[in-house]
Coordinates of C-alpha atoms in Angstrom, one line a residue:
Chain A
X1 CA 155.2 240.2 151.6
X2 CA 154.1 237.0 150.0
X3 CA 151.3 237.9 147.5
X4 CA 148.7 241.1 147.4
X5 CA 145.7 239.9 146.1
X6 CA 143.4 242.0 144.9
X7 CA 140.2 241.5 147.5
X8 CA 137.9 239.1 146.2
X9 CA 140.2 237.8 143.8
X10 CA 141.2 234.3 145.5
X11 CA 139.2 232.1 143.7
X12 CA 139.6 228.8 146.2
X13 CA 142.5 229.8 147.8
X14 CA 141.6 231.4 151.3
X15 CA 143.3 235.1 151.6
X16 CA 144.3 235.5 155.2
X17 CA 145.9 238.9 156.9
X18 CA 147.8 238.9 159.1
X19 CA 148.4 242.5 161.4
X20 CA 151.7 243.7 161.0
X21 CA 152.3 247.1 163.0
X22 CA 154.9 245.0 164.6
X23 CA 155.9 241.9 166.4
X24 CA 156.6 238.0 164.8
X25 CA 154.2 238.5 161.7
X26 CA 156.6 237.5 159.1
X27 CA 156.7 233.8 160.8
X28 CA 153.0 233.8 160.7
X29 CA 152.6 234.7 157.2
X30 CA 155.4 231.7 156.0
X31 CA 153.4 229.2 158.1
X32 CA 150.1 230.5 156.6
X33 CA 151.8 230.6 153.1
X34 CA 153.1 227.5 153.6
X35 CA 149.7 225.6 154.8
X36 CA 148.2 227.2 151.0
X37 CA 147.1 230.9 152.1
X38 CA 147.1 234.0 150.5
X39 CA 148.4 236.4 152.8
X40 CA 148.4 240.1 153.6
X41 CA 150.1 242.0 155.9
X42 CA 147.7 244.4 157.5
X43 CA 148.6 247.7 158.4
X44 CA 145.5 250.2 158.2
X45 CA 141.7 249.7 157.6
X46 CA 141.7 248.8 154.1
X47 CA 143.9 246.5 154.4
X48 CA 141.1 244.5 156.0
X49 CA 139.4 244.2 153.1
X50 CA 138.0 240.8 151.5
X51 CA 140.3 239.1 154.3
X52 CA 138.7 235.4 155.0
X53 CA 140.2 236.0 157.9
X54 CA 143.1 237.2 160.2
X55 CA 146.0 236.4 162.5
X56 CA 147.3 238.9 165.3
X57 CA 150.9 237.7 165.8
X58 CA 153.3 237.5 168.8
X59 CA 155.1 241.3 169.9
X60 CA 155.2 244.1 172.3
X61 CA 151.1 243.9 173.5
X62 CA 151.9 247.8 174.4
X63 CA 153.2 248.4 171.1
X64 CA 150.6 246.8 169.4
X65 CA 147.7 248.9 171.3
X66 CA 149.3 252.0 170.5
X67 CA 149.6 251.2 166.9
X68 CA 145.8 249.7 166.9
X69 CA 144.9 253.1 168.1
X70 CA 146.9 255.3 165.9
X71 CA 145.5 253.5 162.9
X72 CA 141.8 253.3 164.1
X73 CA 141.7 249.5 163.5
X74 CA 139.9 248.8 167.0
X75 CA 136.3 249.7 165.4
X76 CA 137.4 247.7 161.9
X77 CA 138.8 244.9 163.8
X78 CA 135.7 244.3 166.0
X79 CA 133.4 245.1 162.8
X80 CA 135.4 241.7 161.0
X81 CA 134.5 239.8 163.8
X82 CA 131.2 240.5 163.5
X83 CA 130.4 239.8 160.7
X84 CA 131.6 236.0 161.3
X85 CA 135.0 235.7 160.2
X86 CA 137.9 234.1 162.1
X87 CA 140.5 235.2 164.4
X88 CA 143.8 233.7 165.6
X89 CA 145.6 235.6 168.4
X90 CA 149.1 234.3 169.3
X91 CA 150.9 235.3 173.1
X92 CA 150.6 239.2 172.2
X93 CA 147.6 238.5 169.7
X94 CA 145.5 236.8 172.7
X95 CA 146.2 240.0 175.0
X96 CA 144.7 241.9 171.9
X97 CA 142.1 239.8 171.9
X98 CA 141.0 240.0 175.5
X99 CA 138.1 242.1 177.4
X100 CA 140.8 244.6 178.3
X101 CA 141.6 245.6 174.5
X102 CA 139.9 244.4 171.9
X103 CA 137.3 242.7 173.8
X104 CA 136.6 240.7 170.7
X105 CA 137.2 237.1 173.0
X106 CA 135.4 236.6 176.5
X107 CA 139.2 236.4 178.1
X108 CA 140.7 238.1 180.5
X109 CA 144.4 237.9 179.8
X110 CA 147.6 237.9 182.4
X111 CA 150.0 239.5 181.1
X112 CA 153.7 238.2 181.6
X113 CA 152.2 235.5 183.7
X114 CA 155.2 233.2 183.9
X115 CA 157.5 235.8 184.4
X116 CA 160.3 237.7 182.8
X117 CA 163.0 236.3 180.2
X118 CA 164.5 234.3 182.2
X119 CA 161.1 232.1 183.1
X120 CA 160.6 231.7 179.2
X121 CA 160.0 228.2 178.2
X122 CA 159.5 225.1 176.1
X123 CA 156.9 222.5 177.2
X124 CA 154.9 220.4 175.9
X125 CA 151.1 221.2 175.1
X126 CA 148.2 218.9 174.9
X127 CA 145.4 220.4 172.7
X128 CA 143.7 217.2 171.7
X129 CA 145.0 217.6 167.7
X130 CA 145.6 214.5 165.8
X131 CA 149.1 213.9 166.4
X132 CA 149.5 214.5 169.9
X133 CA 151.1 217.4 171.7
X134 CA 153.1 219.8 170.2
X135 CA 156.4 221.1 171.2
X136 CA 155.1 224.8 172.0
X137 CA 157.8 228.2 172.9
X138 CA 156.1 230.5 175.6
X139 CA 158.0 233.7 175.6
X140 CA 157.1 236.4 178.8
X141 CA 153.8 234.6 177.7
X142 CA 150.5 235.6 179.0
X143 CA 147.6 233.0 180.6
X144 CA 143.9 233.3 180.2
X145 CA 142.8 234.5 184.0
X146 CA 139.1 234.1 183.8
X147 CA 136.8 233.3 180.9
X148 CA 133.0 233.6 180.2
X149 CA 130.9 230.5 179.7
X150 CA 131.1 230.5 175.7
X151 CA 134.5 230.0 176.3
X152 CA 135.9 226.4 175.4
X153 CA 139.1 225.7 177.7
X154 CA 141.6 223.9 174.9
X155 CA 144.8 223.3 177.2
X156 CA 146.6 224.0 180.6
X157 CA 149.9 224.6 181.8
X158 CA 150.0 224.0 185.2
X159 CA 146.4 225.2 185.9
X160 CA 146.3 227.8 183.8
X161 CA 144.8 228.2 180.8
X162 CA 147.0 228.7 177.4
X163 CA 145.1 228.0 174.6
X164 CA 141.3 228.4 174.0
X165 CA 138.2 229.1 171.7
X166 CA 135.6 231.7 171.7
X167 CA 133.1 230.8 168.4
X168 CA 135.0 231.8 166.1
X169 CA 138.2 233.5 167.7
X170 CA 141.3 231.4 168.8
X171 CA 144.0 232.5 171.4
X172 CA 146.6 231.0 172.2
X173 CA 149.4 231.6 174.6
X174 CA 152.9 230.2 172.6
X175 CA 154.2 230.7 169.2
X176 CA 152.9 227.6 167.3
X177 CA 154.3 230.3 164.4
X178 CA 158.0 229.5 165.8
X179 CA 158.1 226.4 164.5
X180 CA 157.6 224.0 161.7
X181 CA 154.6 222.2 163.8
X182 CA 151.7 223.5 161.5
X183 CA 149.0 221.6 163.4
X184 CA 147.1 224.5 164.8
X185 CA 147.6 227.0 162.1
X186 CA 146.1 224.2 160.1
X187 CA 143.5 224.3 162.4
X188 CA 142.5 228.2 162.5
X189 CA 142.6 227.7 158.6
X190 CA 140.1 225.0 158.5
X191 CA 137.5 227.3 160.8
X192 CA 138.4 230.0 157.8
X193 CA 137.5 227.4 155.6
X194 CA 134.7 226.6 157.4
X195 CA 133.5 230.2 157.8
X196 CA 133.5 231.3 154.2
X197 CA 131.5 228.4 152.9
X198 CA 128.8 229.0 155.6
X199 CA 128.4 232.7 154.1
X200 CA 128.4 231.4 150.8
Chain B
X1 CA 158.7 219.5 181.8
X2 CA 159.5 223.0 181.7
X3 CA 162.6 223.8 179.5
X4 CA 163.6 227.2 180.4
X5 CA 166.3 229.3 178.5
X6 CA 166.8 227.0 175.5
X7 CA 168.2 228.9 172.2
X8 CA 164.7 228.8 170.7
X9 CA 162.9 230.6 173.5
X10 CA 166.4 233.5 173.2
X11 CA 166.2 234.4 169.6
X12 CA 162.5 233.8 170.2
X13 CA 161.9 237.2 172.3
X14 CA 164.5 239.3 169.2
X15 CA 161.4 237.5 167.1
X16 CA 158.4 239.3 169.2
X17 CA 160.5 242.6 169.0
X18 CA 161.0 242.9 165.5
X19 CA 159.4 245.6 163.6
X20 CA 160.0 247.5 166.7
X21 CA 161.6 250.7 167.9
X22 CA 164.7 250.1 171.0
X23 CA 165.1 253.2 172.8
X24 CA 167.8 254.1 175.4
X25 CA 166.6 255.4 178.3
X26 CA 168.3 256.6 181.3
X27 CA 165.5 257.2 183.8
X28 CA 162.0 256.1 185.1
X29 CA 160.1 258.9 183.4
X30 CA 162.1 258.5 179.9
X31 CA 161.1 255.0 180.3
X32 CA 157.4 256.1 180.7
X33 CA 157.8 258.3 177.7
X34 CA 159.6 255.6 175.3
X35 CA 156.6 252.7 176.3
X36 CA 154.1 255.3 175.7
X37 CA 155.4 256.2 172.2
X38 CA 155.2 252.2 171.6
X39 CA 158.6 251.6 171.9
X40 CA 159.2 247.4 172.1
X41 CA 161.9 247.3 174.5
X42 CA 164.1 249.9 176.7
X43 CA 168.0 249.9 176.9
X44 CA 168.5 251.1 180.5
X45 CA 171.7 253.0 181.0
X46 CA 173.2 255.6 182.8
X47 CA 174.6 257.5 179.8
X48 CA 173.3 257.7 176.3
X49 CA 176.2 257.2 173.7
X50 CA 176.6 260.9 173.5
X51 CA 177.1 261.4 176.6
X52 CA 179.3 258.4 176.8
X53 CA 181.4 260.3 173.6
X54 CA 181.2 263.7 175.6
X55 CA 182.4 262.6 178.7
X56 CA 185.3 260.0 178.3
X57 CA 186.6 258.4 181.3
X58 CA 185.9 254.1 181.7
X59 CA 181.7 253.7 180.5
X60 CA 180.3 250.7 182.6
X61 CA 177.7 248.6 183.5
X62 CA 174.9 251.0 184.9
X63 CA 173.9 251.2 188.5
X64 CA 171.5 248.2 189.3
X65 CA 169.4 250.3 191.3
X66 CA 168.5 252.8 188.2
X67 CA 168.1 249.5 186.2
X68 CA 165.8 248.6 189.0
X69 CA 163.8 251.4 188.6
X70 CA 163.5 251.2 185.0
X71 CA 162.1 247.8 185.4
X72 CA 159.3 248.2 187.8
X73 CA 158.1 251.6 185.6
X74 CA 157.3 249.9 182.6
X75 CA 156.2 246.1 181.4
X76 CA 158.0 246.1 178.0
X77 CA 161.4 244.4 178.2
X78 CA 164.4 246.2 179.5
X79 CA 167.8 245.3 178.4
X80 CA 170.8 246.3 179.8
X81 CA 174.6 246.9 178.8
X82 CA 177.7 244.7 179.6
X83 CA 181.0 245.8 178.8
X84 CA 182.9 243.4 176.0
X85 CA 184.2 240.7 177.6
X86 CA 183.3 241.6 181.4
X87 CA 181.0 238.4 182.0
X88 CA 180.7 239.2 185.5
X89 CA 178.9 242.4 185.3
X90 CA 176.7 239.8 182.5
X91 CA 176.1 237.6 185.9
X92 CA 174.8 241.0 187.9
X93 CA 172.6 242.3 185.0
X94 CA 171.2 238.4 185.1
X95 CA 171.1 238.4 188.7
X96 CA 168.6 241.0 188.4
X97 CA 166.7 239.3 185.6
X98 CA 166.8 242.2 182.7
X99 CA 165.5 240.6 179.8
X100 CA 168.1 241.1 177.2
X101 CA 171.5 241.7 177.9
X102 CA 173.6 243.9 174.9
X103 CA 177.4 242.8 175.2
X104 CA 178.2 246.6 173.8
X105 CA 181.2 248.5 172.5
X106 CA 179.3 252.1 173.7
X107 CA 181.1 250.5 176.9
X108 CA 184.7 250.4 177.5
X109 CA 186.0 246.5 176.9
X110 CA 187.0 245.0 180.0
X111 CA 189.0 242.3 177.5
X112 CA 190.7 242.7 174.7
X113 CA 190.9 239.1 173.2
X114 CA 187.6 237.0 174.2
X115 CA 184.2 238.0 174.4
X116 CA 181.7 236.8 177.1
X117 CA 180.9 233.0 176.4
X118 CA 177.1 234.1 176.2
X119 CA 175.8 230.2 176.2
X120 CA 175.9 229.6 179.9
X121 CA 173.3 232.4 180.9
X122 CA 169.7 232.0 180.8
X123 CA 169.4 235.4 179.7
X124 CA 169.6 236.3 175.9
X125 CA 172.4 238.7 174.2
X126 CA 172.3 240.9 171.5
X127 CA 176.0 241.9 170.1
X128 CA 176.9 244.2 167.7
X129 CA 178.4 243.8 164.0
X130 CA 179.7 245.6 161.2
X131 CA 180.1 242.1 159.2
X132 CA 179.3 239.4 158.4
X133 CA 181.9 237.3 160.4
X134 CA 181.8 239.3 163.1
X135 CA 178.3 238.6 163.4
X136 CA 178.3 234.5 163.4
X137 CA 181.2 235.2 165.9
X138 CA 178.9 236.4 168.4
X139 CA 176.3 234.1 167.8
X140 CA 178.9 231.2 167.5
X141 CA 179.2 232.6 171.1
X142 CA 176.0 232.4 171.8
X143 CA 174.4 235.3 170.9
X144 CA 170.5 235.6 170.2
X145 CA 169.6 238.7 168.5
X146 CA 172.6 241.0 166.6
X147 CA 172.4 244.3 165.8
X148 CA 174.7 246.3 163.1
X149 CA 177.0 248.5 165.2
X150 CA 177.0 251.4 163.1
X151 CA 178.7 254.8 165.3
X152 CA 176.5 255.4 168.4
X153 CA 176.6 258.9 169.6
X154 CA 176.8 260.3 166.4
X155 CA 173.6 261.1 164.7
X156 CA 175.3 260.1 161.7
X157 CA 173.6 257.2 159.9
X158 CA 176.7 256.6 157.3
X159 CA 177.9 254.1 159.3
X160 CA 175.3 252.1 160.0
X161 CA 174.5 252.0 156.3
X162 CA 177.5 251.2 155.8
X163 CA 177.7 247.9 158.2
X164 CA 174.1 247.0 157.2
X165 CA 175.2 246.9 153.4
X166 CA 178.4 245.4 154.4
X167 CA 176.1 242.3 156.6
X168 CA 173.8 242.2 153.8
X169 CA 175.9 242.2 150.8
X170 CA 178.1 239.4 152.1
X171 CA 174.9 237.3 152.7
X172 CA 174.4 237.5 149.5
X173 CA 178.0 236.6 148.0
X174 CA 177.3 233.3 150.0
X175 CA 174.4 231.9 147.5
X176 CA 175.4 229.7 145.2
X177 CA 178.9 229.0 146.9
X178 CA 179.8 225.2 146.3
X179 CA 180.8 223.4 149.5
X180 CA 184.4 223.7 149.5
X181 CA 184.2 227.6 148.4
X182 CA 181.6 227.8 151.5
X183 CA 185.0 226.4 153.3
X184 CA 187.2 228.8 152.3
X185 CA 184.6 231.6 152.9
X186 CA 184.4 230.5 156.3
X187 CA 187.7 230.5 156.8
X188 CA 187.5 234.6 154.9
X189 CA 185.1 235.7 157.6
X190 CA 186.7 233.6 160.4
X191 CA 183.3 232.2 161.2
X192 CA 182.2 228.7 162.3
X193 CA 181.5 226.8 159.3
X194 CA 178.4 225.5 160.0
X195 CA 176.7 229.2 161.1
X196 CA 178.3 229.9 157.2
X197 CA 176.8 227.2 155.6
X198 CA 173.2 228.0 157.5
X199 CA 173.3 231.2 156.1
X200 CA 174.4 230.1 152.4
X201 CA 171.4 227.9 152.8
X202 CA 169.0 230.3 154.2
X203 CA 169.5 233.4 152.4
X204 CA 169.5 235.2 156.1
X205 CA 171.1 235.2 159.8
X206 CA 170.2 232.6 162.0
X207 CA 169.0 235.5 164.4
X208 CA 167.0 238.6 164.2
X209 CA 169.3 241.5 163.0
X210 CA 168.5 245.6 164.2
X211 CA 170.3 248.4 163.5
X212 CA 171.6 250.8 165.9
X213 CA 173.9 253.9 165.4
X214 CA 172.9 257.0 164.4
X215 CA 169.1 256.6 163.6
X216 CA 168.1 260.3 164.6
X217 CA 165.1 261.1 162.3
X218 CA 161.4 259.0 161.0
X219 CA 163.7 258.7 157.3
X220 CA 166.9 257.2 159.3
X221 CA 164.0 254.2 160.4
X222 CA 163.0 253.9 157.1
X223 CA 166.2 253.6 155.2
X224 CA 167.6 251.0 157.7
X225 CA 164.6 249.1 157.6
X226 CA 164.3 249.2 153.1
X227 CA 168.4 247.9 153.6
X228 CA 166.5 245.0 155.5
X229 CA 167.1 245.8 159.4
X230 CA 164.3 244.4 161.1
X231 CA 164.2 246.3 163.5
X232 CA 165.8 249.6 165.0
X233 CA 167.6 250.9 168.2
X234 CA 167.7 254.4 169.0
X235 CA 170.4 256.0 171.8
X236 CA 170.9 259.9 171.9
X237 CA 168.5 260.3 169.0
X238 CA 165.5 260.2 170.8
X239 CA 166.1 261.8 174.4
X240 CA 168.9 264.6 172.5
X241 CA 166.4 266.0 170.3
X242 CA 164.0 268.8 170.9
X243 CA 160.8 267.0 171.8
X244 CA 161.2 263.3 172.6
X245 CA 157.7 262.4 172.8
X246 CA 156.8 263.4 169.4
X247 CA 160.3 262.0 167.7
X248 CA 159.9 258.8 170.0
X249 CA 156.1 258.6 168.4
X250 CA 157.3 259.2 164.8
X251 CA 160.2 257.0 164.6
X252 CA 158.2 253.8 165.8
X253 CA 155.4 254.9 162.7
X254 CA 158.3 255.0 160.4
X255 CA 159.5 251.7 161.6
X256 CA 155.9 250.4 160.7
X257 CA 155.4 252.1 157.6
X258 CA 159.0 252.1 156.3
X259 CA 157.8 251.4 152.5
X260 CA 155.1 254.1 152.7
X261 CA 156.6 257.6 151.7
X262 CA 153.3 259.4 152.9
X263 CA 153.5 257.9 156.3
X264 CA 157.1 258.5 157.1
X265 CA 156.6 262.2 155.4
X266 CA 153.6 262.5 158.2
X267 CA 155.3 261.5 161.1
X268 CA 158.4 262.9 159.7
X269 CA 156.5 266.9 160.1
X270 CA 156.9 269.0 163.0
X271 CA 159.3 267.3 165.5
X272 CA 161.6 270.5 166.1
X273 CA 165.6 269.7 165.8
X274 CA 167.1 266.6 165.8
X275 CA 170.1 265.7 168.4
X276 CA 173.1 267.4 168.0
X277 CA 175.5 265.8 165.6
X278 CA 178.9 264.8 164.9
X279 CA 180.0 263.5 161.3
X280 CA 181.3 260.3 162.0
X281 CA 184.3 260.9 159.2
X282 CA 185.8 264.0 161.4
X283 CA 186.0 261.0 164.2
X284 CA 189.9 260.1 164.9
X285 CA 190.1 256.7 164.5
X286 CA 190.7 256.0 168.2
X287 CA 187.2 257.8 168.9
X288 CA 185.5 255.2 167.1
X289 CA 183.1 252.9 169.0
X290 CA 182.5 250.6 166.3
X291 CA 186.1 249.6 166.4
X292 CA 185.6 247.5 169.7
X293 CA 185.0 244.1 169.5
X294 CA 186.1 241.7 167.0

C-alpha cells in the first residue's frame, strides 16, 4: 500500500485507485506512485471515495467479475464514470471495461485473442506519444473486436485493435505497468489532471 | 516483430495471477467449480497430493487427454505437472500448449542430480522452494514464477510457514551485505551470484512467489498471504473438504481481503469440515514431499 489518504485530503497531488481484488495492481500502483500519485488500492465501495480517478489492472478477467460482483462495485464503478472521472483498463482491465461487463467503454473485447501462453508476446506499439513506440508485453492478451463511433482507435497489432479511447476511459491491451516506460500512465494521469480541474 | 516467449512475457502471466487462488483440479466439472469460485488458474492432475500420499506407487505426468479436457472447460490458465527432472514429459505438456508448467516434487523425480533446463521452452515454470537458494536455483534454471513447497497432502500449514519464513527471512539477511559478503552468501545458498545480488538490491525475488502446501481453510490464505505470499495454491484442500464450492469461494475472498479480520471471519463461517489431515511432524522422513528437489 503506498499512502491512504484520507478522501479529499490531496491538496495538488491527484489520488488515484487502483482495484485490487486481484491481478498485477501492485505494478500499477509503483508506476502511478512513481509518476507523483497518491494511490489506493480499491477493494469495496468506499474505497471509491474522493478517487480522481482509477486504474483496473492486468489478472484473471473471470476472477475479477466474480470479485466485482461479490463486492457490489459494478453499480459504484459505473456511477464514477459518470460523474466524469477517468478510467484506465489494462489487458484484463479493458475486458472489464467492455459492453460485456462493465459496459462503461463502447468495446467489445476478444478475449485471449492471440492465443494461449505460448502466443504471448513483445512488440512494438505505435500510439502516436512523444517518444515513439513503446516496447509493450501482451500476455493471453485480449483485442478490441468492434467499437462504437465515440470510439478513437489509438493503435493496431496486426489489424486489430489494442489500445483505444472512449471520452474519458482508456483500454489498453498490454501491460505498459510491466515496465519502466511511463509514457501512457503519464498519459491517463494527465486526463485525471485534466478532469478534476474541469469540475473545479 | 513479434517476440514470443521472452522471460518478461513468463514471469509476466505469475504477475496477472497474483493475488489469486491455484486450485488443483482433477476433472472437467471441478474445473467448472474452481473458475466459478474465481479461482486464477487450475493445476490439472490426475491425483490430488493426498491421493498421491495415499496411494504410493510412481506419481506422473497426468494423461493428456484429461489435461485436454480441462482446457477446453474453462478459459483461465491451466498448468500442468512435470516430474523433477523428466524434461520430456515438460516437451508433451508443451506440446499441448498448458500455460504454466509446475516442475513438482508431488511427482516422483525422474532425476536425481539435474533439474529440467526450463530456458529452452516457450512455456513458463513455476518450481517449488523451501529457501532461498533453492529458489534462485530454479530460476537460475529458468524458472518464472516459484512457489514455497511447504508439505502437499497434508492439510498441515506448518510447513509452509515454515519455508515462507525461511524464503523471507533470508531475503532479509541479504540487505545491507557488502559486496564480497554478498559473495560469500552466494556461495552459502549455492545460488548464482548475480540472482543474489538482484535480490540484495531489491528487497524481493526476481519472480512472483505463491505458497502451496497445506492451505486447507480462509485463515491458512490469510496467514500465507500477511508472511508475504503473493499468491496461493491449493491441492486436496479444496476438492477433500465437505463442500468445495463454498471453501473454493471463501478461500479466494480471504486471499483478497487477507488484512481484513471481518472478511476472512465471513467467508471463514459455514463451510462444513475441512479435508482430512495428517500432521506433517508424524511424517517419516522418507514420506516427505518437500524433500525432492534440491
Amino acid at each position: 500500500m503506498s499512502g491512504v489518504p484520507a478522501p479529499g485530503a490531496a491538496g495538488d497531488q491527484l489520488t488515484v485507485g487502483v482495484l485490487a481484488l486481484q491481478g498485477d495492481f501492485e505494478a500499477h500502483s509503483a508506476v502511478l506512485v512513481r509518476l507523483g500519485a497518491l494511490v489506493r488500492e480499491v477493494r469495496v465501495p468506499d474505497d471509491l471515495d474522493g478517487l480522481d480517478g482509477i486504474v483496473i489492472p492486468g489478472g484473471e478477467s473471470t476472477t475479477i467479475t466474480l470479485g466485482i460482483e461479490r463486492e457490489q462495485l459494478g453499480d459504484p464503478l459505473r456511477a464514477f464514470h459518470a460523474s466524469g472521472k477517468p478510467i484506465f483498463g489494462t489487458c484484463a482491465g479493458l475486458i472489464m471495461l467492455d459492453r460485456d461487463h462493465l459496459a462503461i467503454a463502447d468495446i467489445r473485447a476478444e478475449r485471449n485473442a492471440f492465443g494461449r501462453q505460448v502466443r504471448s508476446f513483445e512488440a512494438e506499439v505505435d500510439l502516436g506519444l512523444d517518444g515513439g513506440p513503446i516496447e509493450a508485453v501482451f500476455i493471453r492478451a485480449p483485442w478490441i473486436a468492434e467499437h462504437g463511433p465515440g470510439v478513437e482507435v489509438l493503435a493496431e497489432i496486426e489489424g486489430h485493435a489494442v489500445a483505444a479511447r472512449d471520452g474519458s476511459v482508456l483500454v489498453v491491451a498490454f501491460h505498459p505497468e510491466l515496465g519502466d516506460d511511463d509514457r501512457v500512465h503519464a498519459l491517463f494521469l494527465q486526463s485525471v489532471r485534466d478532469a478534476r480541474l474541469a469540475a473545479t | 516483430m513479434r517476440d514470443e516467449a521472452t522471460f518478461k512475457v513468463k514471469a509476466g502471466l505469475a504477475e496477472m495471477l497474483k493475488g489469486g487462488v491455484i486450485m488443483d483440479v482433477i476433472d472437467q466439472e471441478q474445473a467448472r467449480i474452481a473458475e466459478a469460485a474465481g479461482a486464477c488458474a487450475v493445476m490439472a492432475l490426475e491425483r490430488v497430493p493426498s491421493d498421491i500420499r495415499r496411494d504410493g506407487g510412481v506419481a506422473r505426468m497426468s494423461d493428456p487427454e484429461m489435461i485436454q479436457s480441462i482446457q477446453e472447460a474453462v478459459t483461465i490458465p491451466v498448468m500442468a505437472k512435470a516430474r523433477i527432472g523428466h524434461f520430456a514429459e515438460a516437451q508433451v505438456l508443451e506440446a499441448l500448449e498448458v500455460d504454466y508448467i509446475d516442475e513438482s516434487e508431488v511427482l516422483t523425480p525422474a532425476d536425481e542430480a539435474n533439474h529440467i533446463d526450463k530456458w529452452p521452452f516457450k512455456v513458463p515454470f513455476v518450481c517449488g522452494a523451501t529457501n532461498l537458494g533453492e529458489a534462485l536455483r530454479r530460476i537460475g534454471e529458468g524458472a518464472a514464477m516459484i512457489r514455497s513447497k511447504g508439505e502437499a497432502g497434508t492439510g498441515d500449514i506448518v510447513e509452509a510457514v515454515r519455508h515462507l519464513r525461511t524464503i523471507n527471512g533470508e531475503i532479509k539477511r541479504l540487505g545491507g551485505l557488502s559486496d564480497a559478503e554478498i559473495a560469500t552468501a552466494a556461495k552459502d545458498h549455492a545460488a548464482p551470484l548475480e540472482l543474489v545480488r538482484a535480490v540484495a538490491e531489491s528487497g524481493r525475488l526476481p519472480v512472483v512467489m505463491f505458497c502451496a502446501g497445506g492451505i486447507a481453510t480462509p485463515a491458512d490464505a490469510s496467514l500465507v498471504m500477511q508472511l508475504g505470499a503473493e499468491g496461493v495454491f491449493v491441492g486436496s484442500g479444496i476438492f477433500k473438504s465437505a463442500d468445495p464450492e463454498s471453501r473454493a469461494a471463501a478461500i479466494v475472498e480471504a486471499t483478497t481481503h487477507y488484512e481484513v479480520p471481518e472478511r476472512v471471519l465471513r467467508a471463514s463461517e459455514g463451510l462444513g469440515a475441512a479435508m482430512d489431515s495428517i500432521e506433517s511432524r508424524k511424517l517419516d522422513e522418507s514420506e516427505l514431499l518437500s524433500n525432492r528437489g534440491w
